[in-house]
Structure formats: C-alpha cells, structure tokens
Amino acid sequence: MNKVQTHSLFTDFDIDLFKAGKHFRLYEKLGAHIIEVNGVKGVYFAVWAPSAKTVSVVGDFNHWRQGEHELQVRWDSSGIWEGFIPGIEKGTLYKYRIESNNGGLMTEKADPFAFYCEKPPHTASVIWDLDYKWKDTNWMETRKEHNDLDKPYSVYEVHLGSWKRQGEENRFLTYLEFAEDLVKYVKETGFTHVEFMPVMEYPYDPSWGYQLIGYFAPTSRFGEPQDFMVLVDKLHQAGIGVILDWVPSHFPDDAHGLGFFDGSNLFEHPDRRKGYHPDWKSLVFNYGRNEVRSFLISNALFWLQHYHVDGLRVDAVASMLYLDYSREEGEWEPNIYGGRENLDTISFLKDFNEAVYSNFEGVQTIAEESTSFPMVSRPTFNGGLGFGMKWMMGWMHDTLEYFQKETVYRKYHQNDLTFSMTYTYTENFMLPLSHDEVVYGKKSIAGRMPGDEWQKFANLRLLYGYMFTHPGTKLLFMGSEFGQSSEWNFESSLDWHLLQYPFHNGVKLLITKLNELYKTEPALHEKQFSPEGFEWINYSDHENAVMSFIRKGNNPKDDLIVVLNFTQVIRENYRIGLPKKGKLTEVFNSDAIEFGGSGVQNTNKLLIETSPYDGKEYSTALLLPPLSVVVFKVA
C-alpha cells in the first residue's frame, strides 16, 4: 500500500472561516474524500485534532497498524491533520489512531465527518461517496409552496426501527422497503410531511437515536446512504416533505466518538458544569468554540444539501438555552450578566438559523423548546432565535390533562383548553402529540381516554378534531393515527393488526379526513399563526362543556364554524352566535358512522337567524353529537 502523500483541499480562506466559526461546508474538506491526484485515485483524509502528537489512518487496508499511514499537521495552527493515500477504495473500513500531546494517550476514533459507518455494534467508519441521481426536481423547485407558514403542515413522526418489522426474526425494514411501504401509507393517510427520529448513526438502540456518533452518516441499520436518498426521493415524488430530528444538544461518551477526541475537551465544553448533561449522562458541545460551531452548522446544512431534507426539528433546545437546566444550586455558573441563559447557545442558534434560511429556500427549522423563552420562532433581526416554528408543549400538556378526566368533571376544567388561546400567537406553534407522550408509563394516546370502549374512541376522535381545528401546525406520532392501544415499544413493530377492528380503522379514516380538511380548507392554514385567523364564539359554556369558535382564511367566504362537545350528552337545539347571515352546512363530523361514531349529524342546512346570541347579531340552533367536533361552513 502506498504511503501518505502531501495534499490539501483547504485554502487559506477555508482556514480563516473555520477558525472564525463561519465555515458551514466543512463536509467538503474534513473527513474522507475519494479523489484523484496526478492521475492516481485514492482518498484524501483530514481531521481536526489540535492536541494530537500524531494521527494515523488505520483500517483493513493496512491491517489496522499504527504509524504506517501518518497524516501531517498543517502549518497554520488550525489543528487539522491531512494527507492523501493512493489506492484506497470505496467500502474500506478505517479509523483515526490519535496519540495525544497530553501524556501520550492513544485512542482510536471514528471519523466525525464519515459519510457511512459500520453497522452497530461495530464502530469503524467506511469510505463512501454521495453520488446519486435525484428525481425530485419538481418538488425541490416548488417546495416553498408546500413548506411556507401559511400552508398546511401535518407531520407524521416516525421511528424507523419500529414502524414496521418483518418476519419471525423481527428484522428491520430497509430504506428501500420504507420507500415503498411508508411512502404509500403516508400518501394514503394524507400527512403533508414525515419527521424521522434521528437517522444519523448512533450506537445504542434504547437511545432511539438521540445519542449520535456519526453526524454525517445515515444509520447503516437500514441500508446504505444512497438507499436513504431513495427514501427521501420517493417521498418527494409523492408530494411529501421530509423533516429530520437533529441533535446538537449533546452526544455520548463512547470511546470511538467525539468525546475527549484528541486527548482534550475538543468538542465538549471543558467545564463539566457546561459540558456534561446529568439527565442523559452525555457530553454537551462547547457552543462558544468557533470550530465546534462550524462543525454543527456544517452538519445541519449537509443534510439539507446532500439529502434534500426540507426541515430540521432541533431536539432539546431548552437544555441548551439554560445553564441551570437539570442542575441544582451550586452545580451551575451564571452568565456574565448574572443570568441563567447560555449566551453562547443563543448566539449559536441564531447563527444556525440564519445559515439555514439564507442558504436554502423553502425549508423550516422547528424547535422542541418547553419553556417560556421568548421569541424562539421570531426572526433574528427582530431579536428572536430565528426558528420557523416551536413545539407547543403547554398545549400538549394541558390538552392531555383535560382529556384524561371523566366527562362529569370536565366542566370544572374548561380553562385547561381555553388557556392556550391566550398565548397561541406569541410563537409560530406546532401542536405535538409526539413519541415522548406514549412511553414510560404514560400510556398510549388512546389508552389515556376515559370511559367504556365507545367513549374512549369518541374521545380520541374528539381530541384529534380539536387538534386539527386549533391554530398551529400538527404533529402526530406513528401508531396514534389508528389508536394504538399499548405504549410505544422501540424494539417491536406497531400493532398493525388492530386495523382489522372497526374502532381502530375508524380513527385512521378520521385522521385521513382531518388531513384532507386541513389541506383543502384555507381557513385552517392560511392564518394559522395570526390572531386574524381565529375568533371565539363562546368559550365559557363550562356547564355543558361546549366550546365554539371561527377559523378564518384570507377570504371571508372560507370561514369555518367549529363546535366541540366534550361530554357524551347529545345537545339538541344548541344555539350559537354568528357574525353574519346565511346557512350553515356541516362539512365534518367526528361522530360519523364511518369513523366508528353514532351517526348523529345535521343533515340539512341550518338557517342563520337575526337573533342576537353570544354577543353576536345572528344565531342558529345546532344538533351536537356526543363527544364530538363538528365543523360547518357558511353558505
């Protein structure tokens, strides 16, 4: 095997950007790249390891022997080691063997920029390329029309390892099998987007992917990188957007990973009060180090560029924002102003969002942020963090708390539902019923509903109807769309056999109809982040546990009237106030027989009378089905 040759892909400008924390395409320089030098094919290697004494590339090509292929450190104090090794081909296994200046410590590390990794529990990186001929040109040219904030955005959250398994061996599906089965299913149920829980390489299945090792590599559990490209491509061809969970909040301390990479705290913060996460027993990035910022933002842009991803949902933002997150008094240090906010994180997140939105049109970033930190989804030029959307955790908590109550007690707790409208427009909120709500003894969403079997499913249909008519975008975890009875188990398939039962199949059909309603009725999405898109009719009928409101689009003729009955009592001649004359036509009813309901409905058009009610000039009397949401249009 040929020796290492001197070669570099870096310019002086690259190094300046890297040191300044402004190089957002590092994946084009660092890592392992199949190239040709002077007519000879091989691989150029580059790794950041400023505290290293020596760095060798070891692999199956040199029998993993130290010292045979040593890289050279650059002269410019960047800490980058590099070199070209002729003859190495795609598919070769490799690592970096790093001897540290700090006491001569010797470690073997996977490549932080590897495009492909060995299938866990094996830990080597794999020489790979990103060659692929995309067929989603139409989607990419028009995706802004699908992803804008005034468009329907209904997300199906998927854990690839447990959506569906095959055979007695309980094996994973492959990316290529997902490209057939999952694409067909999402298209059938009408979701506009899929959100994948982390697909970047991770060593430990029980982490669900949230403890990443290979930030630039789709996990090899389900196939090769190009196979994942096929999956994204097929979703796009079906008109479905793709969101990836992205985890810049922490990383595991596995020996082959980023931790103590070159014998120093390279990626993690050196102060354990800022560099260690007590909840997850993991390491926290040093957001104040420019090279780390370049690494993370480059990673975000990598998935948008090379995998055509349409959005990034950023995990655990609250844990990043607060210095005292999950820490007791004395376990954290205030910032320079005496506050608890992590100023380095705030600066990093602003840079991240600015880089994403300035480089890619028609994409969204979404923050999983559970506190009242202000202006998360407001532009950075207005002082915000710059995210496109933020998860509405308060809505999720209050809504599930309300729905778990027996109906006889709900009249005492209606404020749990109405409270969300006091702050709905402070952010661009996404309403999440995510994987976190169906684990650790919380029960499935269906399992939380009170009453007998009929009431449980009626409550579930009502919950989803409320979710889809409430302002904001939507996210639903897999299995919830057909009323999975048991909690989510990451080690086994969803309970697909339940679809043979009418109640479960009815819930799936309901979700399909709700997605159709959300997409086809402008009033449900055109002003979903504007107070102009919502008007209460009556939120104070606690005694009957009924709420009513108007959803509005750009054109008044598109207005929808939404009435929700949170008890099993049928309300006859239930009067609501309305702002204009005309006739009401029922366009959606969660109590329809096809969904598993009792079939109580308003079959005829309802005349709106000149009879003041609910503080409005006109009114009409409705028939309200039990435990239902009914949607009307004014004709």
XYZ file of C-alpha atoms in Angstrom:
635
model
C 0.000 0.000 0.000
C 1.296 3.430 -0.941
C 2.396 5.885 1.711
C 0.676 9.112 2.634
C 1.245 11.933 0.161
C 1.107 15.618 0.953
C -2.147 17.088 -0.330
C -4.770 19.573 0.864
C -8.307 20.591 -0.038
C -8.093 23.618 2.243
C -7.399 27.170 1.142
C -6.252 29.907 3.486
C -9.775 31.304 3.287
C -11.217 27.956 4.422
C -8.970 28.008 7.473
C -9.910 31.596 8.327
C -13.619 30.719 8.114
C -13.105 27.582 10.212
C -11.295 29.456 12.953
C -13.957 32.175 12.907
C -16.822 29.686 13.267
C -18.177 30.654 9.848
C -17.223 27.670 7.649
C -20.535 25.952 7.024
C -19.425 23.482 4.332
C -16.748 21.653 6.291
C -18.022 18.312 4.987
C -16.425 19.255 1.648
C -12.992 19.485 3.307
C -12.788 17.443 6.520
C -13.392 13.711 6.526
C -12.502 11.149 3.864
C -12.945 12.078 0.201
C -12.430 9.856 -2.821
C -10.397 11.966 -5.240
C -7.743 11.725 -7.919
C -4.305 13.314 -7.504
C -1.967 13.439 -10.501
C -3.983 10.758 -12.250
C -3.969 8.417 -9.247
C -7.178 7.535 -7.418
C -7.253 7.337 -3.650
C -8.646 9.018 -0.558
C -7.836 12.387 0.976
C -8.157 12.390 4.772
C -8.480 15.437 7.012
C -9.297 15.523 10.729
C -9.315 18.267 13.345
C -7.155 17.222 16.320
C -5.140 20.206 17.648
C -3.956 18.394 20.804
C -2.636 15.373 18.899
C 1.033 14.452 18.773
C 0.489 12.026 15.884
C -2.528 10.980 13.793
C -2.543 7.789 11.743
C -5.181 6.379 9.455
C -5.681 2.720 10.321
C -8.016 0.266 8.631
C -8.496 -3.007 6.881
C -6.212 -1.721 4.102
C -3.168 -1.717 6.431
C -4.250 -4.373 8.926
C -5.055 -1.616 11.480
C -1.369 -0.962 12.118
C -0.340 2.275 13.832
C 2.193 4.515 12.142
C 2.060 3.152 8.597
C -0.087 5.993 7.299
C 0.557 9.080 9.394
C -1.123 12.348 8.444
C 0.691 15.677 8.543
C -0.455 18.578 10.687
C -0.995 21.857 8.872
C 1.420 24.723 9.457
C -1.324 27.289 10.158
C -2.190 26.292 13.767
C -5.642 25.147 12.655
C -5.042 21.746 14.285
C -6.013 19.962 11.064
C -4.130 16.803 10.075
C -4.340 15.742 6.433
C -2.899 13.661 3.619
C -3.699 11.628 0.509
C -3.400 7.826 0.445
C -3.390 6.352 -3.069
C -5.180 3.126 -3.854
C -7.844 3.180 -1.123
C -11.317 2.478 -2.484
C -14.962 2.938 -1.556
C -16.040 0.468 1.126
C -12.724 0.485 3.006
C -13.005 0.450 6.803
C -10.934 2.999 8.722
C -10.423 4.985 11.913
C -8.018 7.613 13.169
C -5.456 6.452 15.720
C -4.598 9.541 17.722
C -1.649 9.929 20.049
C -2.250 12.879 22.316
C 0.195 15.511 23.478
C -1.479 15.186 26.869
C 0.517 12.314 28.347
C 0.789 10.291 25.151
C -2.750 8.876 25.408
C -3.543 6.697 22.362
C -7.132 6.355 21.119
C -8.906 5.080 18.011
C -11.681 7.340 16.812
C -14.332 7.081 14.143
C -14.241 9.889 11.605
C -16.534 12.746 12.780
C -17.233 13.532 9.097
C -17.660 9.965 7.807
C -20.455 9.583 5.249
C -21.067 5.963 6.257
C -20.393 3.797 9.317
C -20.216 0.127 10.106
C -23.421 -1.407 11.350
C -23.502 -1.265 15.170
C -22.145 -2.691 17.392
C -19.144 -2.369 15.030
C -17.619 1.083 15.158
C -15.389 1.749 12.139
C -16.031 4.430 9.550
C -16.468 3.434 5.902
C -15.040 5.191 2.854
C -18.065 6.261 0.818
C -19.303 8.785 -1.701
C -22.532 10.747 -2.045
C -23.156 10.078 -5.733
C -26.852 9.871 -6.540
C -29.110 10.995 -9.374
C -32.108 12.711 -7.827
C -35.544 12.553 -9.439
C -37.334 15.111 -7.237
C -36.702 18.216 -9.331
C -40.366 19.203 -9.360
C -40.580 19.036 -5.568
C -37.363 20.947 -4.993
C -38.432 23.707 -7.371
C -41.847 24.102 -5.761
C -41.323 23.041 -2.134
C -41.694 26.602 -0.879
C -45.349 26.242 -1.839
C -45.584 23.229 0.498
C -43.464 24.475 3.400
C -44.461 28.107 3.897
C -46.026 29.104 7.199
C -49.396 29.737 5.559
C -49.572 26.208 4.129
C -50.949 23.008 5.714
C -48.198 21.290 7.693
C -49.299 17.952 9.089
C -46.398 15.810 10.279
C -46.234 12.044 10.776
C -43.448 11.315 13.287
C -41.662 8.036 12.565
C -39.114 5.867 14.359
C -37.728 3.774 11.519
C -36.662 0.933 13.791
C -40.193 0.181 14.977
C -42.697 1.483 12.416
C -42.899 -1.961 10.904
C -40.766 -5.077 11.330
C -40.654 -8.197 9.211
C -40.838 -11.912 9.872
C -40.310 -14.096 12.882
C -36.808 -12.688 13.233
C -38.384 -9.264 13.835
C -35.938 -7.666 11.407
C -35.781 -4.004 10.474
C -37.203 -2.845 7.175
C -34.615 -1.387 4.819
C -34.628 2.170 3.494
C -35.703 0.728 0.145
C -38.626 -1.126 1.744
C -39.647 2.071 3.524
C -39.519 3.802 0.151
C -42.393 1.549 -0.877
C -44.422 0.809 2.269
C -44.034 4.050 4.224
C -44.454 6.352 1.229
C -47.659 4.580 0.212
C -49.042 4.724 3.760
C -48.266 8.403 4.354
C -49.779 9.289 0.995
C -52.884 7.276 1.855
C -53.393 8.926 5.246
C -52.803 12.407 3.879
C -49.947 13.744 6.001
C -48.000 16.525 4.304
C -44.653 15.711 5.946
C -42.756 12.883 7.598
C -40.464 13.566 10.532
C -37.830 10.946 11.157
C -36.496 10.489 14.637
C -32.698 10.632 14.318
C -31.367 8.733 11.314
C -27.739 9.789 11.910
C -25.588 6.890 13.102
C -25.988 6.014 16.774
C -24.508 3.135 18.789
C -27.290 2.359 21.269
C -30.807 1.355 20.203
C -32.522 2.306 23.514
C -31.449 5.922 22.913
C -33.936 5.932 19.975
C -31.180 7.655 18.003
C -30.789 10.699 20.243
C -27.182 9.874 21.170
C -25.338 10.383 17.908
C -21.894 9.252 16.826
C -21.953 9.623 13.025
C -23.375 13.081 12.484
C -22.866 12.912 8.699
C -23.906 9.291 8.157
C -27.430 7.837 7.935
C -27.508 4.772 10.158
C -26.385 1.588 8.438
C -29.090 -0.382 10.291
C -31.405 0.107 7.307
C -29.012 0.272 4.367
C -26.516 2.446 2.567
C -26.556 6.267 2.297
C -27.883 6.147 -1.265
C -30.739 3.929 -0.047
C -31.791 6.682 2.346
C -31.594 9.125 -0.557
C -34.037 6.878 -2.427
C -36.449 7.070 0.507
C -36.318 10.870 0.598
C -36.584 10.992 -3.201
C -39.680 8.760 -3.234
C -41.356 10.824 -0.514
C -40.725 13.978 -2.529
C -42.060 12.405 -5.694
C -45.220 11.602 -3.730
C -45.515 15.245 -2.645
C -44.426 14.573 0.947
C -41.861 16.722 2.771
C -39.086 15.294 4.956
C -38.043 16.624 8.361
C -35.105 15.189 10.295
C -34.620 15.289 14.034
C -31.297 16.993 14.646
C -29.445 16.705 17.951
C -26.897 19.478 18.617
C -27.672 19.411 22.338
C -25.451 16.529 23.494
C -23.534 13.432 22.405
C -22.469 10.145 24.062
C -19.040 9.483 25.551
C -18.477 6.219 23.653
C -14.763 5.579 23.188
C -14.873 5.842 19.384
C -16.947 9.028 19.377
C -16.414 12.763 19.753
C -15.675 12.765 23.472
C -12.088 13.615 24.516
C -11.362 13.258 20.821
C -7.670 14.200 20.707
C -6.926 13.782 24.395
C -8.557 17.118 25.164
C -12.078 18.507 25.537
C -12.266 19.229 21.832
C -15.990 19.121 21.043
C -17.372 19.187 24.600
C -17.162 22.149 26.967
C -14.184 21.714 29.337
C -16.176 22.967 32.346
C -18.257 19.993 33.488
C -20.993 22.382 34.644
C -21.482 23.237 30.980
C -20.046 20.159 29.291
C -21.940 17.293 30.937
C -25.662 16.565 30.839
C -26.829 14.977 34.111
C -30.153 13.692 32.721
C -28.691 11.787 29.800
C -25.175 11.212 31.184
C -23.791 12.614 27.969
C -21.448 15.373 26.847
C -22.511 18.874 25.802
C -20.993 20.746 22.872
C -18.870 23.813 23.521
C -21.064 26.355 21.705
C -18.566 29.127 22.368
C -15.773 27.407 20.406
C -15.760 28.614 16.817
C -14.607 25.347 15.271
C -17.419 23.467 17.050
C -19.959 25.948 15.722
C -18.596 25.354 12.216
C -18.922 21.581 12.750
C -22.540 21.760 13.900
C -23.824 24.271 11.359
C -21.996 22.417 8.581
C -23.805 19.289 9.730
C -27.200 20.964 9.523
C -26.522 22.260 6.018
C -25.122 18.894 4.951
C -28.490 17.150 5.330
C -30.286 19.967 3.547
C -27.841 19.903 0.645
C -26.956 16.267 0.088
C -30.171 14.601 1.258
C -32.651 17.261 0.048
C -34.202 17.477 3.512
C -36.983 20.065 3.906
C -36.689 20.815 7.609
C -34.796 20.185 10.825
C -36.523 19.678 14.149
C -33.957 20.639 16.776
C -34.097 18.405 19.836
C -33.909 19.539 23.483
C -33.443 23.254 22.842
C -34.399 24.121 26.434
C -31.489 22.048 27.733
C -29.176 24.138 25.568
C -30.594 27.537 26.491
C -30.343 27.376 30.284
C -27.161 26.992 32.300
C -29.145 25.602 35.241
C -31.130 23.044 33.233
C -31.470 19.914 35.429
C -28.829 21.302 37.771
C -29.116 22.087 41.455
C -27.863 25.245 43.113
C -24.068 25.277 43.055
C -23.916 22.991 40.008
C -24.029 25.839 37.504
C -22.409 29.197 36.957
C -24.374 32.324 35.926
C -23.514 34.150 32.718
C -21.588 37.443 32.715
C -24.812 39.329 33.455
C -25.749 37.090 36.377
C -28.498 35.296 34.442
C -29.200 31.654 33.750
C -29.272 31.904 29.953
C -26.436 30.314 27.992
C -25.281 33.242 25.861
C -23.061 31.053 23.673
C -26.040 28.831 22.824
C -28.242 31.802 21.970
C -25.587 33.130 19.619
C -25.054 29.684 18.076
C -28.773 29.069 17.445
C -29.121 32.444 15.768
C -26.140 31.680 13.517
C -27.565 28.239 12.744
C -30.970 29.564 11.712
C -29.510 32.403 9.684
C -27.268 29.937 7.836
C -30.152 27.562 7.088
C -32.588 30.170 5.832
C -30.010 32.133 3.843
C -28.709 29.043 2.043
C -31.894 27.063 1.378
C -35.260 28.273 0.159
C -38.463 26.608 1.250
C -37.161 24.872 4.379
C -38.147 25.147 8.036
C -36.400 24.759 11.383
C -38.535 23.658 14.315
C -37.571 23.970 17.978
C -38.519 21.453 20.620
C -38.433 24.053 23.366
C -40.514 23.527 26.501
C -40.107 26.792 28.410
C -41.325 30.360 28.035
C -38.066 31.536 26.489
C -39.205 34.481 24.332
C -39.208 34.831 20.558
C -37.955 31.356 19.699
C -39.745 31.461 16.334
C -39.160 35.109 15.581
C -36.535 36.426 13.126
C -33.057 37.122 14.410
C -33.212 40.672 13.035
C -36.062 41.276 15.496
C -34.147 39.749 18.387
C -35.529 36.229 18.056
C -33.724 32.900 17.812
C -34.806 32.565 14.194
C -36.664 29.227 14.180
C -39.607 28.806 11.827
C -41.758 27.018 14.390
C -41.761 25.895 18.005
C -43.452 22.921 19.631
C -46.437 23.991 21.756
C -45.665 21.869 24.807
C -48.120 23.767 27.009
C -51.000 22.937 24.674
C -49.973 19.291 24.633
C -49.754 19.012 28.421
C -52.978 20.906 29.173
C -54.964 19.120 26.467
C -53.956 15.619 27.527
C -54.560 16.521 31.172
C -58.098 17.622 30.274
C -58.939 14.636 28.085
C -57.904 12.146 30.770
C -60.657 13.471 33.051
C -64.002 11.733 33.263
C -66.553 13.810 31.379
C -68.544 14.618 34.527
C -65.597 16.652 35.836
C -64.705 18.477 32.639
C -66.959 21.463 33.293
C -64.628 22.403 36.151
C -61.534 22.376 33.935
C -62.502 24.036 30.654
C -59.794 26.630 31.250
C -57.261 23.858 30.523
C -58.397 24.083 26.904
C -59.135 27.777 26.517
C -55.879 28.929 28.150
C -53.818 28.065 25.067
C -55.506 30.844 23.089
C -54.067 33.458 25.460
C -50.554 32.775 24.114
C -51.065 30.920 20.809
C -49.787 33.809 18.728
C -46.673 34.588 20.761
C -44.852 31.990 18.627
C -45.398 30.017 15.420
C -46.583 26.940 17.274
C -46.705 23.323 16.162
C -49.118 21.141 18.152
C -47.248 17.926 19.034
C -48.540 14.563 20.188
C -45.092 13.017 19.948
C -43.225 9.864 20.933
C -42.465 11.364 24.357
C -46.169 11.164 25.219
C -46.532 7.406 24.685
C -43.665 5.974 26.758
C -42.516 5.499 30.352
C -45.902 4.583 31.783
C -47.818 7.486 30.254
C -49.906 5.023 28.183
C -50.730 5.467 24.518
C -52.831 8.455 23.473
C -55.839 6.141 23.062
C -55.064 4.471 26.383
C -55.451 7.760 28.248
C -59.020 8.333 27.147
C -61.685 7.699 29.831
C -64.938 5.749 29.616
C -66.008 2.479 28.014
C -64.652 1.392 24.650
C -67.056 3.539 22.622
C -66.345 6.605 24.754
C -62.579 6.057 24.603
C -62.596 6.158 20.821
C -65.109 9.007 20.677
C -62.807 10.974 22.989
C -59.836 10.124 20.787
C -61.642 11.316 17.665
C -62.662 14.481 19.525
C -59.075 15.087 20.640
C -57.795 14.833 17.078
C -60.616 17.004 15.771
C -59.763 19.640 18.375
C -56.073 19.416 17.431
C -56.709 19.883 13.713
C -59.081 22.824 14.176
C -56.885 24.593 16.752
C -54.489 27.181 15.243
C -51.000 25.878 14.509
C -49.338 23.099 12.539
C -49.715 19.455 13.611
C -47.502 16.516 14.578
C -48.708 13.012 15.402
C -46.527 10.066 16.412
C -46.856 6.845 14.447
C -49.484 4.429 15.715
C -51.534 7.214 17.232
C -53.266 7.649 13.873
C -55.038 4.303 14.312
C -55.442 4.362 18.086
C -52.599 2.055 19.116
C -53.683 0.588 22.459
C -50.299 -0.118 24.028
C -47.369 2.146 24.703
C -44.734 2.503 22.024
C -42.017 -0.170 22.154
C -38.913 0.719 20.123
C -37.985 -2.982 19.871
C -41.081 -4.157 18.010
C -43.455 -3.203 15.237
C -46.565 -1.099 15.655
C -49.719 -3.145 16.277
C -50.899 -3.121 12.676
C -53.289 -5.986 13.339
C -55.542 -3.522 15.169
C -56.695 -2.095 11.842
C -58.953 -5.118 11.406
C -61.160 -3.692 14.175
C -63.742 -1.017 13.226
C -62.871 1.464 16.000
C -59.173 1.492 15.120
C -59.765 1.622 11.389
C -62.288 4.401 12.035
C -59.631 6.502 13.762
C -57.288 6.033 10.808
C -60.057 7.130 8.451
C -60.789 10.121 10.701
C -57.134 11.233 10.537
C -57.234 10.864 6.755
C -60.336 13.083 6.594
C -58.835 15.625 9.014
C -55.698 15.862 6.895
C -57.871 16.389 3.838
C -59.900 19.068 5.649
C -56.727 20.819 6.857
C -55.275 20.852 3.340
C -58.400 21.852 1.422
C -59.923 24.440 3.772
C -57.884 27.682 3.642
C -59.340 28.833 6.969
C -57.400 26.094 8.749
C -53.948 27.068 7.466
C -53.757 30.463 5.753
C -53.725 32.394 9.026
C -52.738 29.630 11.440
C -50.105 31.880 13.056
C -52.117 35.106 13.020
C -54.752 36.292 15.525
C -56.781 37.369 12.496
C -57.376 33.684 11.797
C -59.341 32.930 14.963
C -62.415 34.299 16.735
C -64.181 32.888 19.774
C -67.922 32.358 19.613
C -68.266 31.007 23.154
C -65.521 29.661 25.414
C -67.415 29.983 28.702
C -70.144 27.332 28.472
C -68.499 25.313 31.226
C -71.760 23.767 32.374
C -72.331 21.967 29.087
C -68.580 21.563 28.380
C -69.034 23.019 24.907
C -66.703 25.394 23.025
C -67.253 27.162 19.717
C -65.070 29.360 17.536
C -64.487 30.597 13.996
C -61.412 29.819 11.894
C -60.692 32.352 9.168
C -58.702 32.443 5.944
C -57.843 35.294 3.612
C -61.307 35.225 2.074
C -64.335 35.551 4.435
C -66.258 33.034 2.334
C -63.824 30.362 3.550
C -64.649 30.853 7.257
C -65.355 27.689 9.250
C -67.511 27.354 12.354
C -66.172 24.801 14.847
C -68.244 23.442 17.740
C -66.902 20.913 20.247
C -68.942 18.875 22.722
C -66.724 17.400 25.448
C -69.381 15.181 27.073
C -71.364 12.172 25.875
C -74.648 14.089 26.160
C -76.340 14.867 22.838
C -77.178 18.590 22.735
C -80.342 19.326 20.778
C -81.152 22.872 19.684
C -77.807 24.115 20.953
C -77.653 27.781 19.973
C -74.507 29.599 18.928
C -74.000 33.208 17.901
C -72.741 34.074 14.425
C -71.447 37.276 12.807
C -73.384 37.079 9.526
C -76.500 35.670 7.887
C -76.700 32.702 5.582
C -76.928 28.933 6.002
C -74.639 26.501 7.815
C -73.600 23.291 6.094
C -71.929 20.518 8.087
C -68.596 19.663 6.414
C -67.023 17.456 9.083
C -68.395 15.430 11.997
C -66.187 13.214 14.170
C -69.287 11.240 15.217
C -69.870 9.936 11.695
C -70.604 6.223 11.479
C -67.660 5.690 9.100
C -65.315 6.780 11.918
C -66.971 4.497 14.485
C -69.345 7.152 15.783
C -73.096 7.078 16.485
C -74.089 8.967 13.348
C -75.743 11.984 14.991
C -75.499 14.747 12.421
C -77.032 17.898 10.997
C -78.298 16.540 7.698
C -79.943 19.733 6.480
C -78.608 23.224 6.003
C -79.218 25.354 9.081
C -80.745 28.798 8.617
C -78.939 31.596 10.448
C -81.491 33.828 12.102
C -81.489 37.512 13.042
C -81.473 36.638 16.710
C -78.607 38.001 18.837
C -76.667 35.444 20.858
C -73.164 35.056 22.292
C -72.641 38.786 21.759
C -73.219 38.440 18.015
C -76.031 39.778 15.858
C -77.158 36.434 14.431
C -77.515 32.859 15.648
C -78.702 29.361 14.820
C -79.550 26.145 16.689
C -77.473 23.012 16.162
C -77.614 19.338 16.940
C -74.396 18.442 18.777
C -73.362 14.772 18.704
C -71.837 13.179 21.807
C -68.088 13.640 22.387
C -67.621 15.300 19.048
C -66.243 18.104 16.965
C -68.486 19.396 14.207
C -67.294 21.802 11.528
C -69.639 23.989 9.477
C -69.272 26.283 6.520
C -71.431 29.331 5.908
C -73.117 29.333 2.522
